[in-house]
Short mmCIF file of C-alpha atoms in Angstrom, two decimals:
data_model
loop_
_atom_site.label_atom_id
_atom_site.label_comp_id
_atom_site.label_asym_id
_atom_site.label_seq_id
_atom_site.Cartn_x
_atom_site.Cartn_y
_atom_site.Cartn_z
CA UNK A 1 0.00 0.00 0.00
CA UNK A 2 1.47 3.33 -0.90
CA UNK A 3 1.87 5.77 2.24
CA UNK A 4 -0.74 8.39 0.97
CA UNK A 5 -3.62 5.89 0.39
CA UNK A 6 -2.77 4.64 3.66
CA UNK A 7 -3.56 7.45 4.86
CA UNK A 8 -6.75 7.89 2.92
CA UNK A 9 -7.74 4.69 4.42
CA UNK A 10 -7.12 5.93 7.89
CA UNK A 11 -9.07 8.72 8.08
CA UNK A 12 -11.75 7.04 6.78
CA UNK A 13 -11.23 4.50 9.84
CA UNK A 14 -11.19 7.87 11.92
CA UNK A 15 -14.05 8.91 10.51
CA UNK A 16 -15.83 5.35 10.93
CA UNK A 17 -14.83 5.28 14.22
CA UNK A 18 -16.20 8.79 15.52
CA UNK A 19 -19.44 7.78 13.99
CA UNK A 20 -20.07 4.76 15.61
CA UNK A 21 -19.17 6.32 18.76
CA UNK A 22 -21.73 8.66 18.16
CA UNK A 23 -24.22 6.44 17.49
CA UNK A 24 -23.60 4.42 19.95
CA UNK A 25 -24.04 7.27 22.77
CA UNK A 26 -27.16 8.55 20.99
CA UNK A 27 -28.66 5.32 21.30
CA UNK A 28 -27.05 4.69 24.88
CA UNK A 29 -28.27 8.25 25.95
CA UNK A 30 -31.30 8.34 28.37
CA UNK A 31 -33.63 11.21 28.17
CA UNK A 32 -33.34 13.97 30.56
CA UNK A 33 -35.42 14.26 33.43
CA UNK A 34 -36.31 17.95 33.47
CA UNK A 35 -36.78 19.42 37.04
CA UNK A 36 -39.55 21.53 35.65
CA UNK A 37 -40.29 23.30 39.04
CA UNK A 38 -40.34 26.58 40.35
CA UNK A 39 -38.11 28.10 42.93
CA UNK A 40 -41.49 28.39 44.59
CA UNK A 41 -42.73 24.82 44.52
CA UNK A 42 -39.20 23.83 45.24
CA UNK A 43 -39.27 25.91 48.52
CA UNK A 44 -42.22 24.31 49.51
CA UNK A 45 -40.98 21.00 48.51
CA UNK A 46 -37.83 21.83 51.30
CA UNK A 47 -40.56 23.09 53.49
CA UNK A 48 -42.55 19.39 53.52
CA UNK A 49 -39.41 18.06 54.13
CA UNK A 50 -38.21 19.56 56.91
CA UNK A 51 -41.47 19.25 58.55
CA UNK A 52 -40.85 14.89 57.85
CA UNK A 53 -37.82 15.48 59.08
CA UNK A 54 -39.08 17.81 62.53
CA UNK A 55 -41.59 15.07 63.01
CA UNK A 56 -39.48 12.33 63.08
CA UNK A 57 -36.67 14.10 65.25
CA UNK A 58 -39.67 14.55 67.37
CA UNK A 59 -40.41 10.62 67.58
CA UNK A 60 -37.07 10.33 68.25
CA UNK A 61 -36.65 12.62 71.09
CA UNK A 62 -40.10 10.71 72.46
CA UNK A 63 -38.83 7.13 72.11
CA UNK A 64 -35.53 7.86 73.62
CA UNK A 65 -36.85 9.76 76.71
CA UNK A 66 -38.99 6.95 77.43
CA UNK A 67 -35.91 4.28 77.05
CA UNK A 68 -33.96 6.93 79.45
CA UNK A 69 -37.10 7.23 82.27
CA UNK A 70 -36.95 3.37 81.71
CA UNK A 71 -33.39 2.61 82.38
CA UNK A 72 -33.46 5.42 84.86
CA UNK A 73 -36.34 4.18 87.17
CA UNK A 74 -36.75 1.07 89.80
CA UNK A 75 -38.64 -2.05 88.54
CA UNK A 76 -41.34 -0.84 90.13
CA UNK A 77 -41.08 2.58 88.22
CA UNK A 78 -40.41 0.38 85.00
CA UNK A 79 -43.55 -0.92 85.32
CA UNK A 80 -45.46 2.27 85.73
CA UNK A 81 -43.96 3.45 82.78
CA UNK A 82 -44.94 0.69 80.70
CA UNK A 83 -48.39 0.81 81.57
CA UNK A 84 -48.56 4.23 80.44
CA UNK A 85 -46.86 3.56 77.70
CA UNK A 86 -49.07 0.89 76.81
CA UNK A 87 -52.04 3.20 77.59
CA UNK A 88 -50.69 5.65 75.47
CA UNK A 89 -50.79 3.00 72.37
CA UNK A 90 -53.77 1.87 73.36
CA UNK A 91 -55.11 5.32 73.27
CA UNK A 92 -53.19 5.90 69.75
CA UNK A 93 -55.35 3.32 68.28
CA UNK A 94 -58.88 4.26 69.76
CA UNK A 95 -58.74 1.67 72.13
CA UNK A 96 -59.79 3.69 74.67
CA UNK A 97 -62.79 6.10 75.47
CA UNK A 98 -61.94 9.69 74.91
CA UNK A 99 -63.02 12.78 75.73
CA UNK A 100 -62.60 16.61 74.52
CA UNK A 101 -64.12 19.57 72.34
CA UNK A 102 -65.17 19.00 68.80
CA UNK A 103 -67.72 18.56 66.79
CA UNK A 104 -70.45 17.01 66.35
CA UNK A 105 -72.48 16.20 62.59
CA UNK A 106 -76.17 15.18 62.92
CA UNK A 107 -77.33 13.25 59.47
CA UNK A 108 -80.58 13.61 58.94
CA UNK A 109 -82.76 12.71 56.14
CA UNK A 110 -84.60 15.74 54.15
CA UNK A 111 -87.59 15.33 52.76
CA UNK A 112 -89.32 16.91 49.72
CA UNK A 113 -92.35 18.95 49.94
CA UNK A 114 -93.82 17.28 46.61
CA UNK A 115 -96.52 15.08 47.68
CA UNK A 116 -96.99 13.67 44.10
CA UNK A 117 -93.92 11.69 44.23
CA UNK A 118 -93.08 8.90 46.74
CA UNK A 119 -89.84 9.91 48.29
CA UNK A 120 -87.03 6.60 49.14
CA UNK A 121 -86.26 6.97 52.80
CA UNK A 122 -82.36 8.19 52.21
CA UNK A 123 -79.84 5.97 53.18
CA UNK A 124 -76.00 6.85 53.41
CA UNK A 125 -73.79 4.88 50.97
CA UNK A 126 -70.60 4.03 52.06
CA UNK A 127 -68.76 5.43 49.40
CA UNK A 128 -70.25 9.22 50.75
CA UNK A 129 -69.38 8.03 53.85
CA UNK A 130 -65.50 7.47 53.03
CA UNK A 131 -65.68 10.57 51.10
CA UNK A 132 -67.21 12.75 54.25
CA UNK A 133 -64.75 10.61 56.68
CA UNK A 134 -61.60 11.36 54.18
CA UNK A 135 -62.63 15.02 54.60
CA UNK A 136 -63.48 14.94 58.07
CA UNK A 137 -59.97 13.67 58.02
CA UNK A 138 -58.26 16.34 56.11
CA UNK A 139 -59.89 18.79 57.69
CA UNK A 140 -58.10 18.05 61.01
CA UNK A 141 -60.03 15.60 63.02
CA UNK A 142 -58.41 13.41 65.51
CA UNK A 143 -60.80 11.05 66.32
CA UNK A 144 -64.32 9.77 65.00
CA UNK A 145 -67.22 8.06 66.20
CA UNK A 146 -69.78 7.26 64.30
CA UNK A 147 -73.12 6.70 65.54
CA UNK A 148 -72.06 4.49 69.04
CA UNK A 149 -69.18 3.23 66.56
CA UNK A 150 -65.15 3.97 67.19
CA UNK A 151 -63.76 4.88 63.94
CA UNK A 152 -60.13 3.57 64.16
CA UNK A 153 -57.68 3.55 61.65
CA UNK A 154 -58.34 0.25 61.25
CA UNK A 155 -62.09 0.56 60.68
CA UNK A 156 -63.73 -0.83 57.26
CA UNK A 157 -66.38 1.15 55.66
CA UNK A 158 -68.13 -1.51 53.71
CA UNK A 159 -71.48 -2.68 51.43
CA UNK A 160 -72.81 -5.84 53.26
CA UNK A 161 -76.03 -6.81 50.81
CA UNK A 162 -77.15 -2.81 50.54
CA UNK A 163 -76.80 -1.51 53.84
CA UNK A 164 -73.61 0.30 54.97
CA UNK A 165 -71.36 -1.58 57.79
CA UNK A 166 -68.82 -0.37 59.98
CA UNK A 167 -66.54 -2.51 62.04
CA UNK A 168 -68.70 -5.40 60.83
CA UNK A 169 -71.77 -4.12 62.21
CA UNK A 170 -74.50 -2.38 60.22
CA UNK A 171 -74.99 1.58 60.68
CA UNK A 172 -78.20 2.65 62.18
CA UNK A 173 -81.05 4.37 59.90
CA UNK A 174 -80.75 8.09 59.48
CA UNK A 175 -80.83 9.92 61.83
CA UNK A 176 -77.55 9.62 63.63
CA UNK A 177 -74.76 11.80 64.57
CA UNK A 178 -70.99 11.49 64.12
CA UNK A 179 -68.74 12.73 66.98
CA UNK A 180 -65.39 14.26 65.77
CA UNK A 181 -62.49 15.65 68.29
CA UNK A 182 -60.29 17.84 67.48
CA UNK A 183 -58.39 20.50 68.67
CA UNK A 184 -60.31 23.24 65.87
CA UNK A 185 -63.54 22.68 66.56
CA UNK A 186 -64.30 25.87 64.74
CA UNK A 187 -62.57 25.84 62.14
CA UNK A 188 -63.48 22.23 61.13
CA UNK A 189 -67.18 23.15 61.50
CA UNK A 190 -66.61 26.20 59.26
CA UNK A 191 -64.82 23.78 56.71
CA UNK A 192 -67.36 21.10 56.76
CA UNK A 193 -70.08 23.69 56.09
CA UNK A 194 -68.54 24.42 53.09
CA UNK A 195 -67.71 20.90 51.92
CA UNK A 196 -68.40 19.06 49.00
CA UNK A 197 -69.05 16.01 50.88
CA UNK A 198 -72.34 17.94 52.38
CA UNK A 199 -73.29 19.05 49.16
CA UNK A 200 -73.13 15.05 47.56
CA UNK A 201 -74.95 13.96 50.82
CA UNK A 202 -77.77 16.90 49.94
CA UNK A 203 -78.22 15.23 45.87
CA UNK A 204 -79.33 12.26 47.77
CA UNK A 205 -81.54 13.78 50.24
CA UNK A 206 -79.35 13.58 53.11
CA UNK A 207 -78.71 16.64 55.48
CA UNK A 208 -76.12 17.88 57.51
CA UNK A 209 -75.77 19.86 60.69
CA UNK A 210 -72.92 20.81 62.10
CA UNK A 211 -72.36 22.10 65.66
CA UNK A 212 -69.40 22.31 67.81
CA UNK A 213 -69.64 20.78 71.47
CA UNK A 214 -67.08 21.47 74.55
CA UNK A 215 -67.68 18.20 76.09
CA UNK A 216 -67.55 15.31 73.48
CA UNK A 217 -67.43 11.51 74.93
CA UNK A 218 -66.27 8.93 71.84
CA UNK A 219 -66.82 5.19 72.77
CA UNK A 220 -63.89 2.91 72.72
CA UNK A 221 -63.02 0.32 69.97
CA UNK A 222 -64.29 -2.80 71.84
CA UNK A 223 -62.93 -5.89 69.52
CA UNK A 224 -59.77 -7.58 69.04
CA UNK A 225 -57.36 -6.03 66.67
CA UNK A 226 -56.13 -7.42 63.67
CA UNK A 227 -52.39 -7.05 62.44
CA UNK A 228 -51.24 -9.40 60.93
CA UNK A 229 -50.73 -7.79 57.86
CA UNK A 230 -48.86 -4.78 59.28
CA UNK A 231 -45.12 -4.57 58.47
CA UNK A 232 -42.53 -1.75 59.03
CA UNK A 233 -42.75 1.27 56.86
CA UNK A 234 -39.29 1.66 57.01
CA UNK A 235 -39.47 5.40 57.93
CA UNK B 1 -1.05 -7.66 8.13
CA UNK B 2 1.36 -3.96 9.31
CA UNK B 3 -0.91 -2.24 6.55
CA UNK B 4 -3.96 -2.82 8.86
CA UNK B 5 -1.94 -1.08 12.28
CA UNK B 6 -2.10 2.16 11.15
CA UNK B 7 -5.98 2.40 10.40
CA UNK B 8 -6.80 0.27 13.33
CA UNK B 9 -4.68 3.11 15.38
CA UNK B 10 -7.12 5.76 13.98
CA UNK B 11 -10.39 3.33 14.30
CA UNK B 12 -9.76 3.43 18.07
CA UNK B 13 -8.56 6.99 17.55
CA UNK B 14 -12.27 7.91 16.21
CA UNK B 15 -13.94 5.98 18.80
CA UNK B 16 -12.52 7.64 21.65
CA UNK B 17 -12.74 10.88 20.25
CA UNK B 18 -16.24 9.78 19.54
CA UNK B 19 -17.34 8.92 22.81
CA UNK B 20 -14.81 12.11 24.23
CA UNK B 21 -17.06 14.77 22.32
CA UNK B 22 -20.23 13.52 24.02
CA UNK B 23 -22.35 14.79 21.26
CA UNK B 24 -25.89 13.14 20.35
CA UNK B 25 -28.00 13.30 17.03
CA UNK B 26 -31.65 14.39 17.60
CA UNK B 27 -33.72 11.33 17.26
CA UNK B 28 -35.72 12.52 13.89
CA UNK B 29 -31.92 12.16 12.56
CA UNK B 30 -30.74 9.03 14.63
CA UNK B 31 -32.02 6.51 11.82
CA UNK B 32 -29.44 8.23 9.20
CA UNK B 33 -26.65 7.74 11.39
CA UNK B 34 -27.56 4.13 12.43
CA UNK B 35 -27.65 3.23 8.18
CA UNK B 36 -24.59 5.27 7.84
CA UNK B 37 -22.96 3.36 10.14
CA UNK B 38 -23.67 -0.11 8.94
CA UNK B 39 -22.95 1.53 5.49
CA UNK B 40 -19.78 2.55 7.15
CA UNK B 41 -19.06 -1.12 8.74
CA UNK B 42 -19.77 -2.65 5.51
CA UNK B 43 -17.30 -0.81 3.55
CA UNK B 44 -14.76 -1.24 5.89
CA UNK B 45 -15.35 -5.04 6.52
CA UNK B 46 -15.22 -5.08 2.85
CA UNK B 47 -11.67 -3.13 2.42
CA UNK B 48 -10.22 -5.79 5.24
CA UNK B 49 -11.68 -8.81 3.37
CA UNK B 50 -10.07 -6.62 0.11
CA UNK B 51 -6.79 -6.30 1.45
CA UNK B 52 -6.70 -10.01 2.96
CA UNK B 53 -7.28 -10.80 -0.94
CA UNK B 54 -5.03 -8.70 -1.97
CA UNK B 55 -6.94 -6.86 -4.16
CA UNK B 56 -7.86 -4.24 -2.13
CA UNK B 57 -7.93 -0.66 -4.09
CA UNK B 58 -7.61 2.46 -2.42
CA UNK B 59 -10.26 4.54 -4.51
CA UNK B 60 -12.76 1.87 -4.37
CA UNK B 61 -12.52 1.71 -0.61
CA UNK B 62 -12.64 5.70 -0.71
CA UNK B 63 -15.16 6.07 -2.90
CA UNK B 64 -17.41 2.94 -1.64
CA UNK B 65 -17.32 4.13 1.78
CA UNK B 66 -19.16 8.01 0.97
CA UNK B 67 -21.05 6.48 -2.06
CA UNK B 68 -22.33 3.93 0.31
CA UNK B 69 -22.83 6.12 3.36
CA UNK B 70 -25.00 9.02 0.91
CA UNK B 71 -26.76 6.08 -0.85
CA UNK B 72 -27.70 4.88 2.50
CA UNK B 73 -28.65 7.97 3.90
CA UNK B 74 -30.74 9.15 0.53
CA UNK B 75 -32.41 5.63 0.60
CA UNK B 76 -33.77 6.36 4.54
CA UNK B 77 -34.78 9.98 3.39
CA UNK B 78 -37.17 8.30 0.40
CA UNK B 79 -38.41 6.17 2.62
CA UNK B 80 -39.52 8.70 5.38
CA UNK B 81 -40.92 10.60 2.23
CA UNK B 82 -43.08 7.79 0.67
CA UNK B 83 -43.44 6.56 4.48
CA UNK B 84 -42.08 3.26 3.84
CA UNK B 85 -39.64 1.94 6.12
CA UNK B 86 -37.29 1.85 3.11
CA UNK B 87 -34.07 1.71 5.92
CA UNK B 88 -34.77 -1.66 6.13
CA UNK B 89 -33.69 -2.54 3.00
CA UNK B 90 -30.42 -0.70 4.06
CA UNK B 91 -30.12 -2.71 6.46
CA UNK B 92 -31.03 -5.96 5.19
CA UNK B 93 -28.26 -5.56 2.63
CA UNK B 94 -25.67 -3.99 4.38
CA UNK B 95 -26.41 -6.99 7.50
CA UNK B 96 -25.84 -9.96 4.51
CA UNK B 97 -23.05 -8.32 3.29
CA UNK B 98 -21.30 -7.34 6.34
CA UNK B 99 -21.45 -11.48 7.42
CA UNK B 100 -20.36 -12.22 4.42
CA UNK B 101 -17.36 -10.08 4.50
CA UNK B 102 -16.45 -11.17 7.89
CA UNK B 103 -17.14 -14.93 7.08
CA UNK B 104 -14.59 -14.67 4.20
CA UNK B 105 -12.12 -12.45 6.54
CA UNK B 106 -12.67 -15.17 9.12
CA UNK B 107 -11.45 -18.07 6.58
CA UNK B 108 -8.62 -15.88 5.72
CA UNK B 109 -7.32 -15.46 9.28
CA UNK B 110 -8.28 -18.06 10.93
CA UNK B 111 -8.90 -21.27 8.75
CA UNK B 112 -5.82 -20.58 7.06
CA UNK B 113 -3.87 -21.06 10.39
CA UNK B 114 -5.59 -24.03 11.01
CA UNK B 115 -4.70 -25.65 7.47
CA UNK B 116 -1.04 -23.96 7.93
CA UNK B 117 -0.52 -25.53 11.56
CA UNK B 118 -1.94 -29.17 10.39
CA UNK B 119 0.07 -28.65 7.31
CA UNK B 120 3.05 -28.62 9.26
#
């Protein structure tokens, strides 16, 4: 081979070369995640975070001051504090009766002033139950009782052949109340008044009132609790 | 065999500059580079094969390597224009040519070993 066409050759190796390469990182190349957002949503972002993060320092600070009063304190004393802390799970779960300010909802059914048509006695479905329970919820409450029913995190909301069940047992007819405690009483009455929840319950005939109470008395979740599908969250 | 060194040199000269320059083709242009590629693989499979032969020519290799890289390129272009996936004629060819280059390169280099070492 004569030294220029060597050359020739070469650069056309070069020139191979740099194209495969080429391809092969376009093909290789993943798309780029955009962070698409603003220095506003990122603040709050940091904001949620830091509250996790507050909240589980806080657990923290809990957990180890019991294990210090624990390792700190007489058998006797151990004891004590392991009652209470037991009474404080127990309590945690709405295993116990509780008492405090809140609120309390009266469902009631409305009925139309048209005496040509037969009016269905209204009957609360659970899936407007979840929905008012979720807001209830969201809203701020602590803890629910429904009718003379503990609502516990636990609790099913279910559809047993039509009628609505909680805890496995069915919900009374309308009317009923449902007791909610929480430290806001006001302000959870003033959002529930404006609700959507209220206004779904309303389409089907279904009323709301909502009044706050100083003295509110929730039953205790009576039966045996079931976990044995819990795990860790890993948090 | 020393003719190969030098363009081997530059192959893996390319490549790293290649892969150095961190550029990427916009995907409505990716399938032109793919063809060109194999157009570019072919040709050079095809000048090793030559040159194994001994009958490799320096202006064929040159001038089958860009007329096979536009050819390939122009054939993807009609096909995107008449919306036929005409590239995979490209590659269909280029593919059967490409293994039969490298089957004949292989019987060069490595069968004639064999037959060499059993000959002795």
């Amino acid at each position: 081979m004569k030294n220029k066409s060597k050359w020739m050759v070469s650069l056309i190796c070069l020139l191979i070369g740099f194209m495969a390469a080429i391809q092969y990182q376009t093909v290789t190349a993943q798309p780029e995640m955009r962070d698409t957002r603003g220095t506003w949503e990122v603040r709050e972002d940091i904001l949620k975070q830091q509250e996790i993060q507050q909240n589980l320092l806080e657990k923290i600070e809990s957990s180890a001051e019991t294990i210090h009063e624990y390792e700190a304190k007489s058998s006797h004393g151990q004891l004590e504090i392991l009652k209470r802390t037991i009474y404080d799970l127990k309590e945690k779960a709405g295993l116990t009766e509780v008492e405090g300010e809140g609120v309390l909802l009266r469902i009631t059914p409305i009925f139309q002033e048209n005496p040509n048509e037969g009016q269905v006695y209204p009957t609360l479905s659970p899936l407007l139950l979840s929905q008012l329970i979720n807001e209830l919820n969201t809203y701020g409450a602590e803890e629910l009782a429904i009718g003379n029913e503990r609502f516990t995190n636990l609790s099913p909301v279910r559809n047993v052949n039509g009628s609505t069940y909680i805890n496995n047992r069915p919900l009374p007819s309308l009317p009923f109340t449902i007791s909610v405690i929480t430290e806001q009483p006001e302000k959870l009455k003033d959002y529930m008044e404006a609700s959507q929840s209220i206004t779904r319950l309303a389409f089907e005939n279904i009323g709301v009132q909502v009044e706050v109470k100083q003295h509110l008395t929730l039953p205790e979740y009576s039966d045996p609790v079931h976990l044995e599908l819990f795990e860790e969250t890993g948090e | 065999m020393n003719d190969m060194l030098l363009p081997f040199l530059f192959l893996l000269i390319g490549l790293s500059l290649g892969f150095l320059t961190d550029i990427q083709i916009h995907d409505p242009y990716s399938n032109y580079l793919s063809i060109a590629v194999l157009a570019a693989f072919d040709t050079l499979f095809g000048g090793v094969r030559a040159q194994l032969e001994d009958i490799f020519s320096e202006t064929a290799f040159v001038t089958g390597f860009f007329f096979n890289v536009s050819l390939a390129a122009l054939l993807v272009f009609l096909g995107i224009q008449l919306g036929v996936d005409l590239y995979l004629a490209a590659v269909f060819a280029f593919g059967f040519r490409i293994f039969r280059n490298l089957a004949k390169i292989r019987k060069y280099v490595i069968d004639q070993k064999l037959l060499n070492k059993s000959g002795n």
